[in-house]
Coordinates of C-alpha atoms (C1' of nucleotides) in Angstrom, one line a residue:
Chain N
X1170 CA 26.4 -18.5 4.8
X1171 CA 23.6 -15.9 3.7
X1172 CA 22.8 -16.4 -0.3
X1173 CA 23.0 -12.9 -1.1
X1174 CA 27.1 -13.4 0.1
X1175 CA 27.9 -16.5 -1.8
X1176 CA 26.9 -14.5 -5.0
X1177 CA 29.7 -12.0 -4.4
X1178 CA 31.9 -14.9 -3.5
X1179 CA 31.5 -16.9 -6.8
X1180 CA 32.1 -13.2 -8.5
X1181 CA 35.2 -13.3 -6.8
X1182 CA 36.1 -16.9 -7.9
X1183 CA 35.0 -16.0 -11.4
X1184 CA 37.7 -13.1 -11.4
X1185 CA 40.4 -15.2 -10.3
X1186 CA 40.4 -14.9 -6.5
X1187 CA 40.9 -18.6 -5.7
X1188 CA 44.5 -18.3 -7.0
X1189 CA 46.0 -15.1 -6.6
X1190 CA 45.6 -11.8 -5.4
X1191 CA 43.3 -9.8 -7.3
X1192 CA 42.6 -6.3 -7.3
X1193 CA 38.9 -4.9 -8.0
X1194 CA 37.5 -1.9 -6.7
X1195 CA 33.9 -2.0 -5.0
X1196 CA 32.3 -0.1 -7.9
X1197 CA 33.2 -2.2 -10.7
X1198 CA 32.2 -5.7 -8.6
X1199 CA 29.2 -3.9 -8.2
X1200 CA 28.3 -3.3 -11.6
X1201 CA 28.7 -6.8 -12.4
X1202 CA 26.8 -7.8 -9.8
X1203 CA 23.8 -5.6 -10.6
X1204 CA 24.3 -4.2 -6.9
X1205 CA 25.2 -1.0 -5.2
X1206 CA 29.1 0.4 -4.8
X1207 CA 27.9 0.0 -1.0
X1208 CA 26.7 -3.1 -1.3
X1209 CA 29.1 -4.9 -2.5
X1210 CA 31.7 -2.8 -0.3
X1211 CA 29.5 -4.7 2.6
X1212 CA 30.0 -8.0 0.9
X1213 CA 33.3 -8.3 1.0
X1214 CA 33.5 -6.5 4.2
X1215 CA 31.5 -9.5 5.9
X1216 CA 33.3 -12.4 3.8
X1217 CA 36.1 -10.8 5.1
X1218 CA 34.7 -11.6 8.9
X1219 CA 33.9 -14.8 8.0
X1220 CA 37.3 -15.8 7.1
X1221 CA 36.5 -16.8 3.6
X1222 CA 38.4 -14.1 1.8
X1223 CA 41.4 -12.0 3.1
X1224 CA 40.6 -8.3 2.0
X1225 CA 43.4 -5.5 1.7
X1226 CA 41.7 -1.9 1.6
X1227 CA 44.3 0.6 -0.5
X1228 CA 42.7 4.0 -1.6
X1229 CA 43.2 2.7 -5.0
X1230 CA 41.0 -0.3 -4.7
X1231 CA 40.5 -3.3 -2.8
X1232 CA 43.3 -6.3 -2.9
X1233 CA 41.9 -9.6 -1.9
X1234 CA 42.5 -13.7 -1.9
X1235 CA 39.7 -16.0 -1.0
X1236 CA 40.6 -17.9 1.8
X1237 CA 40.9 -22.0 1.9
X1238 CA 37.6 -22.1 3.5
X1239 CA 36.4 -19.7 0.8
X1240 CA 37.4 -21.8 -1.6
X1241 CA 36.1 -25.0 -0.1
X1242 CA 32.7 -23.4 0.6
X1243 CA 32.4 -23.1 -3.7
X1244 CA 34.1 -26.5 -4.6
X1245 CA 31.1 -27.9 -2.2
X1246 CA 28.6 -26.6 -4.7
X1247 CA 31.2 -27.2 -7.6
X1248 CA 30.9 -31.0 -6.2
X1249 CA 27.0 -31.0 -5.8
X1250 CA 26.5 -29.2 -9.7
X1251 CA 28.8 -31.7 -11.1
X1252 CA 27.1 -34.7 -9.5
X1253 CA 24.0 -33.4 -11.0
X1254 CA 25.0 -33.0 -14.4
X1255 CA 27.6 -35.5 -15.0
X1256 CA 26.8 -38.4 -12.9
X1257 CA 28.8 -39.3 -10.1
X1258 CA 31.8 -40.9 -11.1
X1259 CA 31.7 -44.6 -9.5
X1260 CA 35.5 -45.0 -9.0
X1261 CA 37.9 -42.4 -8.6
X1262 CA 41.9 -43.7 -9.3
X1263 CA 44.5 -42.3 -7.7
X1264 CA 48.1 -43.0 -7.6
X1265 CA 51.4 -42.4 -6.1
X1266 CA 54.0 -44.3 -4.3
X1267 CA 54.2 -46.6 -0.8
X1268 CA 55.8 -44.7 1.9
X1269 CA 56.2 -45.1 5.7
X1270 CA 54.0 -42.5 8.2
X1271 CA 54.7 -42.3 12.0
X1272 CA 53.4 -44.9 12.7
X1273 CA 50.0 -43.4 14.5
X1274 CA 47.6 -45.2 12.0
X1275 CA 48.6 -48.6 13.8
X1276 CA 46.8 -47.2 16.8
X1277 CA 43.9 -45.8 15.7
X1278 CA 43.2 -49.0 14.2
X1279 CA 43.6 -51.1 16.8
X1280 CA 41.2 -48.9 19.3
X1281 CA 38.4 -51.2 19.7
X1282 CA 35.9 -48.0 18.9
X1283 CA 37.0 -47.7 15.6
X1284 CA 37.8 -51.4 15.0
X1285 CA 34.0 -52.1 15.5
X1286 CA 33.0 -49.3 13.2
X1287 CA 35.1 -50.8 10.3
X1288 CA 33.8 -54.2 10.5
X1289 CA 30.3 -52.9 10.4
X1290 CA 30.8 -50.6 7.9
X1291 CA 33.7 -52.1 5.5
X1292 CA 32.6 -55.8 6.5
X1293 CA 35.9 -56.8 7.4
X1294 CA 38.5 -56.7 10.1
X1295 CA 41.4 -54.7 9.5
X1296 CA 44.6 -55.6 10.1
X1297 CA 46.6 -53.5 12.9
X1298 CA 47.8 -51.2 10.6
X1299 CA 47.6 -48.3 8.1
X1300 CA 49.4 -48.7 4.8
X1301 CA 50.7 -44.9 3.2
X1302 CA 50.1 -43.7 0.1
X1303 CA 52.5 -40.8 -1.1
X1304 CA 50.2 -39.5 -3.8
X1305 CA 51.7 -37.9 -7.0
X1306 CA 51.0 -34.0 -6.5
X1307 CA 48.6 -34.2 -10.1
X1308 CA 46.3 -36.3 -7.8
X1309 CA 46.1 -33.8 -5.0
X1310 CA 43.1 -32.6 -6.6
X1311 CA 41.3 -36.0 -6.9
X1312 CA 42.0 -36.4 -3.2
X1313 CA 40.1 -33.2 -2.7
X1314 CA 36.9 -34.4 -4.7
X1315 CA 37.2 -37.4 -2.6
X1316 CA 36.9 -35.3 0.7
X1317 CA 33.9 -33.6 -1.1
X1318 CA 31.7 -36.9 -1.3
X1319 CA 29.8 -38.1 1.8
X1320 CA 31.4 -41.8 2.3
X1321 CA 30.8 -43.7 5.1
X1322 CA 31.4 -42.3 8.3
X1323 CA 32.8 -43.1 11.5
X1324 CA 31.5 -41.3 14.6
X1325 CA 34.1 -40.3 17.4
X1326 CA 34.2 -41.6 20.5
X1327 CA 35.8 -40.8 23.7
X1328 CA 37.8 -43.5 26.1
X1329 CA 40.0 -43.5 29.0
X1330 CA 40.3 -40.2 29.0
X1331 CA 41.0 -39.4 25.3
X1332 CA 38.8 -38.2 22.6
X1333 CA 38.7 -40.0 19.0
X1334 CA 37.4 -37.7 16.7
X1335 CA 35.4 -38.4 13.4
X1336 CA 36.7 -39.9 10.1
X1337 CA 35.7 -41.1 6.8
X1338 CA 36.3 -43.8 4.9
X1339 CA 35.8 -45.1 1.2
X1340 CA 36.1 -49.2 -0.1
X1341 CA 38.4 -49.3 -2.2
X1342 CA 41.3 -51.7 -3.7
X1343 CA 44.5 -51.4 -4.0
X1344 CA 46.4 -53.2 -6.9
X1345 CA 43.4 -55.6 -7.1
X1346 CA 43.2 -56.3 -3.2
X1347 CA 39.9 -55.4 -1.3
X1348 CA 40.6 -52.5 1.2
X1349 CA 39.3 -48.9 2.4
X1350 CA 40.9 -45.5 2.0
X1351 CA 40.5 -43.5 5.3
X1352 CA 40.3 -39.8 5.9
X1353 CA 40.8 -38.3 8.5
X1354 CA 38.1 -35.3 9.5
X1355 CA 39.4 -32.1 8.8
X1356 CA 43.1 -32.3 8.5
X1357 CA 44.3 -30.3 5.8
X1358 CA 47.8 -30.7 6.6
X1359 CA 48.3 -34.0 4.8
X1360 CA 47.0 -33.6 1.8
X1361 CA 49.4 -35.9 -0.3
X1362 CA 49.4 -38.6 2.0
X1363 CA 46.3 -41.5 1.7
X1364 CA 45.7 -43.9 4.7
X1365 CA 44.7 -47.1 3.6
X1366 CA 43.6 -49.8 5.4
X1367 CA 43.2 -53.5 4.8
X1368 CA 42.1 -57.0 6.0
X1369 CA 45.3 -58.1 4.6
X1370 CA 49.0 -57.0 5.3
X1371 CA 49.7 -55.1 2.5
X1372 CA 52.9 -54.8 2.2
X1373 CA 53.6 -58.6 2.6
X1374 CA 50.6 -59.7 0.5
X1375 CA 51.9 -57.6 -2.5
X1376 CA 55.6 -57.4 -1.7
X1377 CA 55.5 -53.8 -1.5
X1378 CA 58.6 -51.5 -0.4
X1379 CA 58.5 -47.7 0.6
X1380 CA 58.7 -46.3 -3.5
X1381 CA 56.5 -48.9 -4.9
X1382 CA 54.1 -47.4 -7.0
X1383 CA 50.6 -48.5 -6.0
X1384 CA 46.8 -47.4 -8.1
X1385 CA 44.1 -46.9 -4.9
X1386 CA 41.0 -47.3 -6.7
X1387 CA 38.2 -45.8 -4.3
X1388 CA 34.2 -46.8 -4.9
X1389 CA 32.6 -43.7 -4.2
X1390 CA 28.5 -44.4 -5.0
Chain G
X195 CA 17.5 -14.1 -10.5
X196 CA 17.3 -13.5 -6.8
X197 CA 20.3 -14.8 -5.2
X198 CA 18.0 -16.9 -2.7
X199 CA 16.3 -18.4 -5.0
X200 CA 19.4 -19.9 -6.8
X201 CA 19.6 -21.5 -3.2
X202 CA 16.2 -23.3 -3.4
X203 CA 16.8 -24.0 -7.2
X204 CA 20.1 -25.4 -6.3
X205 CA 18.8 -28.0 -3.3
X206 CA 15.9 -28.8 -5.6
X207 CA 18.5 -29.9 -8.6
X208 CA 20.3 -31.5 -5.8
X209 CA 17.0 -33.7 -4.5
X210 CA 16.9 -34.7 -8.0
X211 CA 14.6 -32.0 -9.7
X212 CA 16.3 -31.6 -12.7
X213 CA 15.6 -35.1 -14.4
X214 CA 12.2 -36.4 -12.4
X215 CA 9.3 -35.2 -11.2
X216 CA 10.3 -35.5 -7.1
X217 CA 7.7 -35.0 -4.8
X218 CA 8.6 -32.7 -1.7
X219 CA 7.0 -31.4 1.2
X220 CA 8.0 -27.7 1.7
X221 CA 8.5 -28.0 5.6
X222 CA 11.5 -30.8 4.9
X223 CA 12.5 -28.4 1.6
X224 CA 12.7 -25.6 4.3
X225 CA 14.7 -27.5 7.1
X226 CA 17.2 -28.6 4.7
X227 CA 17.8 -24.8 3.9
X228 CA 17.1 -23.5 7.5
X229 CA 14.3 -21.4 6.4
X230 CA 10.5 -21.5 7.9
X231 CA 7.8 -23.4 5.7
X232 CA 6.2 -20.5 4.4
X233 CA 9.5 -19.1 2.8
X234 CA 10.2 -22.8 0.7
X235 CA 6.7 -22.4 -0.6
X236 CA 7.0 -18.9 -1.3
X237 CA 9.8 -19.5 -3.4
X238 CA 8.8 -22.6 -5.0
X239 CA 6.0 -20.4 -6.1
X240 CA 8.4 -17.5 -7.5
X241 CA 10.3 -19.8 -9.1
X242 CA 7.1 -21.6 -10.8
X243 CA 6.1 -17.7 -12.0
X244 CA 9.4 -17.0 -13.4
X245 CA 9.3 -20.4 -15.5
X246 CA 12.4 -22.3 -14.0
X247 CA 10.2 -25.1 -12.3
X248 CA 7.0 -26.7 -13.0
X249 CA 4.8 -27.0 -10.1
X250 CA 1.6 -29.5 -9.0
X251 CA 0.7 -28.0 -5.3
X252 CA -1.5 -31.4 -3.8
X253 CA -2.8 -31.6 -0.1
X254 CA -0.2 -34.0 0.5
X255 CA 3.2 -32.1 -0.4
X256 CA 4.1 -30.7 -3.8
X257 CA 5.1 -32.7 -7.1
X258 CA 7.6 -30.6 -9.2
X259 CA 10.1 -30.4 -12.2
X260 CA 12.7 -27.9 -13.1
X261 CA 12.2 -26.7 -17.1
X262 CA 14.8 -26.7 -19.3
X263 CA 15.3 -22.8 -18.4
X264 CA 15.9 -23.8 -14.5
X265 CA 18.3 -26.5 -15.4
X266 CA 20.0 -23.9 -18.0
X267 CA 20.4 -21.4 -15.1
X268 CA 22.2 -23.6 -12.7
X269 CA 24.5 -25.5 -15.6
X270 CA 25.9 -21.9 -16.3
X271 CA 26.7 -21.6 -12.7
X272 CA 28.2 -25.1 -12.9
X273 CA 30.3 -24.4 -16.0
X274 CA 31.9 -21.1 -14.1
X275 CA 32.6 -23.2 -11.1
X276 CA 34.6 -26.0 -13.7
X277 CA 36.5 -23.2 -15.2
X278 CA 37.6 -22.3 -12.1
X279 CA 38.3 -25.5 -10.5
X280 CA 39.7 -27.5 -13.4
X281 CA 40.6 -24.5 -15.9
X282 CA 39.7 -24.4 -19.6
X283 CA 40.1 -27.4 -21.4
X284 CA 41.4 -26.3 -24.9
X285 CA 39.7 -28.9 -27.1
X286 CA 36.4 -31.2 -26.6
X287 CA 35.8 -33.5 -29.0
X288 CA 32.5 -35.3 -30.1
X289 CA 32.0 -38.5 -32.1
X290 CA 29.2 -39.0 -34.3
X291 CA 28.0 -40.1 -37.4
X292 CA 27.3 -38.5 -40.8
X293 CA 24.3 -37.7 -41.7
X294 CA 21.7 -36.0 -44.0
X295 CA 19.6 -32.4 -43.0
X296 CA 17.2 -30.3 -45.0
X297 CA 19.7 -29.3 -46.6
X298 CA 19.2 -25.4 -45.3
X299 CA 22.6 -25.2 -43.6
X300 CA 23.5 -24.2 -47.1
X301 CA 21.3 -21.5 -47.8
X302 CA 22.9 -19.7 -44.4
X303 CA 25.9 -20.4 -45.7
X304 CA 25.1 -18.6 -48.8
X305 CA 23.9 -15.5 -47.6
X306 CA 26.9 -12.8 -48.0
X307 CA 26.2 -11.5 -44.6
X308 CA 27.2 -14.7 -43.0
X309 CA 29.9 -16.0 -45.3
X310 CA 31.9 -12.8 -44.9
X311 CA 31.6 -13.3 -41.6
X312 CA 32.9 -16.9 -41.2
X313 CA 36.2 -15.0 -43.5
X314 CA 37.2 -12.8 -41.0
X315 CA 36.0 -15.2 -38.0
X316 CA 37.8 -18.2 -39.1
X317 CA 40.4 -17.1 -42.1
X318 CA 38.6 -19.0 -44.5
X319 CA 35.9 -19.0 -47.2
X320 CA 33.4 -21.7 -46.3
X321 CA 32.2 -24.5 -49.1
X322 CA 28.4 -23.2 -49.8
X323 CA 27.4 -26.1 -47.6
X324 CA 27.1 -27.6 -44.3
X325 CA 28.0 -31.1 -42.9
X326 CA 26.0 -32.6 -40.2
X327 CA 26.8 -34.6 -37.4
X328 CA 24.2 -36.9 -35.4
X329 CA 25.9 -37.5 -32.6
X330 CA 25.9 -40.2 -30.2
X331 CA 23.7 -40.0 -27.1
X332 CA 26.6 -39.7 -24.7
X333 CA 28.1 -36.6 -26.7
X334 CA 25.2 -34.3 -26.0
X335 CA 25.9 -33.5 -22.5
X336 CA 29.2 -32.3 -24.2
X337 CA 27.5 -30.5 -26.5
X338 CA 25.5 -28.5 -24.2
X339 CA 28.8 -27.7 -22.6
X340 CA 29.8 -26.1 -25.7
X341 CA 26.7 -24.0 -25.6
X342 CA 28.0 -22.1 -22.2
X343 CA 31.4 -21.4 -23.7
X344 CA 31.7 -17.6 -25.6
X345 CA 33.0 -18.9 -28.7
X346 CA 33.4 -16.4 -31.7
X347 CA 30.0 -14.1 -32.1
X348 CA 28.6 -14.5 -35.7
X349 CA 26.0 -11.2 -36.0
X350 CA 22.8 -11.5 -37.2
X351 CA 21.6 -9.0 -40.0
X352 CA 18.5 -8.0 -41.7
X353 CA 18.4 -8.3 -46.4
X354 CA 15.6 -8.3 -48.3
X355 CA 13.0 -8.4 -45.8
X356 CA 14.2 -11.5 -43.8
X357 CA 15.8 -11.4 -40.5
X358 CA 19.0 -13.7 -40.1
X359 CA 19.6 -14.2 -36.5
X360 CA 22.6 -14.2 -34.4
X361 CA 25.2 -17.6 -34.5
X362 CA 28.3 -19.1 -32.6
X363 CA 31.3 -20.6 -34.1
X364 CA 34.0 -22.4 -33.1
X365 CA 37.3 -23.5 -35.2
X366 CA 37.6 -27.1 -35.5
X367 CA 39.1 -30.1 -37.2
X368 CA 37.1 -32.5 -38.3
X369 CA 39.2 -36.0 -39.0
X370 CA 41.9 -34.0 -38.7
X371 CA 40.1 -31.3 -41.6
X372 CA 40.1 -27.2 -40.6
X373 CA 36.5 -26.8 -40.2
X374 CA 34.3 -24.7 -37.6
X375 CA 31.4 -26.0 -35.8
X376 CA 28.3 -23.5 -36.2
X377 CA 25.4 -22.8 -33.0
X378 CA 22.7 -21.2 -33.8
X379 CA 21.7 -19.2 -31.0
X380 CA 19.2 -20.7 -28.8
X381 CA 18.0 -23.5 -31.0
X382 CA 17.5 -26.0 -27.9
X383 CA 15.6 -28.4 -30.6
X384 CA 18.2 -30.1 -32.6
X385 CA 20.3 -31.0 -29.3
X386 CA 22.1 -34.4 -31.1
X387 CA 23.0 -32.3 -34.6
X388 CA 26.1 -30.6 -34.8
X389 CA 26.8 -29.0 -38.2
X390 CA 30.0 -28.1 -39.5
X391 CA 31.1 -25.8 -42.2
X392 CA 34.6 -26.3 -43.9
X393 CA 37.1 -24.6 -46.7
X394 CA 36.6 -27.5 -48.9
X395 CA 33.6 -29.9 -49.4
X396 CA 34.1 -32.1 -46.5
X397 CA 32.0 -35.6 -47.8
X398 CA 34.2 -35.9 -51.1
X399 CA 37.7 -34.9 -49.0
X400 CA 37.3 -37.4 -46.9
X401 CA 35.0 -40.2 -48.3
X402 CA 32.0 -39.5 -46.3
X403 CA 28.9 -40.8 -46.7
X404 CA 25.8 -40.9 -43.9
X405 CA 26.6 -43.0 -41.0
X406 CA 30.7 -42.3 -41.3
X407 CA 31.8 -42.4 -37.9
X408 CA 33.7 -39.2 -37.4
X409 CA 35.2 -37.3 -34.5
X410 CA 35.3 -33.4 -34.5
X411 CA 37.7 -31.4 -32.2
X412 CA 36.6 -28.2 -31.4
X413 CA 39.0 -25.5 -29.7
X414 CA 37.7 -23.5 -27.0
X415 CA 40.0 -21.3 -25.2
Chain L
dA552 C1' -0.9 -34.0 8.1
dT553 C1' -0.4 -30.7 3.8
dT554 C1' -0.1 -25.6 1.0
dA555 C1' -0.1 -20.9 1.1
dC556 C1' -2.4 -16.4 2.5
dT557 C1' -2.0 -12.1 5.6
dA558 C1' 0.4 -9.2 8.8
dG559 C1' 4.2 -7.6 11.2
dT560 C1' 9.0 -7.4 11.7
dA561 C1' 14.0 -8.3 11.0
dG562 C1' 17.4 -7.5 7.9
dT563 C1' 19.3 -5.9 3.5
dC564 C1' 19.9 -2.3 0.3
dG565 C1' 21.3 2.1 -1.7
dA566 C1' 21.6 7.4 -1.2
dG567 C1' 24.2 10.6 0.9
dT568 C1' 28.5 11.5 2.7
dA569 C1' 33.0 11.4 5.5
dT570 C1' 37.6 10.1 4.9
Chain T
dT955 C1' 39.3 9.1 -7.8
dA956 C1' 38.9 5.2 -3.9
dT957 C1' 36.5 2.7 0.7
dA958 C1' 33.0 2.4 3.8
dC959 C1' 29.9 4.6 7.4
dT960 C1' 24.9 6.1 8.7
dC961 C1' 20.2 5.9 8.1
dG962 C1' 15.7 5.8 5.8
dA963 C1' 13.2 2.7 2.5
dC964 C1' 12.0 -1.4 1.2
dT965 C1' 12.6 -6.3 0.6
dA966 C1' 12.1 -10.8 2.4
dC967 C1' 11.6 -13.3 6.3
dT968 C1' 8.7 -15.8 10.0
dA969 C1' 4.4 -16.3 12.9
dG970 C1' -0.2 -17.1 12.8
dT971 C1' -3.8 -19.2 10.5
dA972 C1' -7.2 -20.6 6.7
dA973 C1' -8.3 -24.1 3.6

DNA sequence: ATTACTAGTAGTCGAGTAT
DNA sequence: TATACTCGACTACTAGTAA
């Protein structure tokens, strides 16, 4: 993303444009910008393209939203700035309550590619299992920051005929008991739910139920 | 500021810049923005002439420091992107200890053209005086945040030949006191000071005497 | 290996203007 | 009033190269 562009984006954000629809015509952007009527016409023109804003041209002005890409591309920089100035946070907390996925985590685990990748990175064996975090919606956000730090990662891999792709994960513990959070690369669809994983069998180990409310405390270094 | 330069100023802060001297050699400064050799040392050199890094050029890469003006610029770029992402937080509060100035807080405080001022500002007549706060190392960072946020505009003003410059206020409670706590603009020196102007004469109110631990809540919105 | 100068060019900007 | 297109001017890039 040019430099000049992510100027007019973090305008944008300033104004409000990671929430709601704003309105602003091209001339006033401009002037606050320092730039041309044109210019800044251009801009949003082309962050438009990009898909990090969605634009709607009325003769009155110009409507617009940043997109969730458009927002993510800021909160990277957000992320960087605030590990600059404030010190990255060692441990990030997040909380919510046990609850039962599909079932798909169990597999993934147990594919030898990943398996070895845990060991070597987590230094310990997971069981054959994922345990399911329900996070609180007030820790959505935290989840989000977590996906904004580098972790460790796990490459992809492909085997008989399917492809694994690329994930993340984070030590962590879970009411006390050593085990790693997991995300997965690039799904945005469940952000509430956390995939933890364990050398233990969480749920017996700490007699937990689907409701339980758990604290995930995640090292982040 | 050039918007590409904020780029380079923002991956040098990253790499560390802003606290140490890091050294860097321009060709890995310029992969890690995709830009050719010769455009990371051009703007390493811009940013040098326009006094937001220090630079010492060697044969064997280049040893460099941001100044307190290059770390400035970026914070207010950091403290934009918090408002956005986390929203205003109404009150910050800072803990530190009581202690003794020079004792010229009060002859500002005197001068009519401040004191009406601090009337209409904060709807009340300040004791001729000023309490000050030494404030713990850990505070100042919070302090500085104060700094980027608009606060209420106190005007400077020229009587009998001397120049009174321009201030910030913000309405406070001190122990749980109305107060206000007074910037003076630009003063980057006494970073760990905080002084604080009142209705009534804060030490005999509450008891104070130097080294009181005391906790002032400022209000931002 | 470095930094950083010079020269040529790609790309960005703003004036004018159509809609 | 708006937005946004074309096009000449100029900025800022990269290649080549000296130190």
């Amino acid at each position: 993303l040019k430099a000049s562009l992510y100027q007019t984006l973090f305008k944008l954000a300033e104004l409000g444009g990671c929430e709601a629809r704003i309105r602003i015509s091209t001339s006033s952007l401009a002037k606050s910008l320092n730039l041309s009527q044109q210019t800044a016409s251009r801009h949003i023109i082309e962050l438009d393209r990009l898909g990090l804003l969605k634009r709607y041209s009325t003769p009155r002005g110009v409507e617009l939203t940043l997109t969730p890409r458009g927002v993510e591309e800021l909160r990277r920089v957000y992320l960087t700035l605030k590990a600059v100035f404030e010190g990255r946070p060692k441990m990030l907390t997040l909380s919510g309550v046990v609850s039962t996925g599909l079932g798909e985590g169990a597999y993934y685990v147990r594919q030898p590619g990943y398996r070895r990748q845990f060991e070597q990175l987590l230094g310990f064996t997971p069981y054959p299992g994922t345990l399911n975090i329900k996070l609180y919606d007030s820790e959505v956000t935290k989840r989000r920051e977590l996906e904004g730090y580098p972790g460790k990662i796990v490459r992809g891999f492909s085997e008989n005929q399917r492809s694994f792709g690329e994930a993340k994960c984070f030590p962590a513990t879970l009411n006390g008991v050593e085990c790693a959070v997991v995300l997965i690369n690039r799904t945005h669809h469940n952000d509430t739910i956390l995939e933890v994983i364990s050398p233990v069998h969480l749920r017996s180990t700490l007699k937990l139920t689907d409701g339980t409310v758990v604290n995930v405390s995640v090292k982040i270094d």
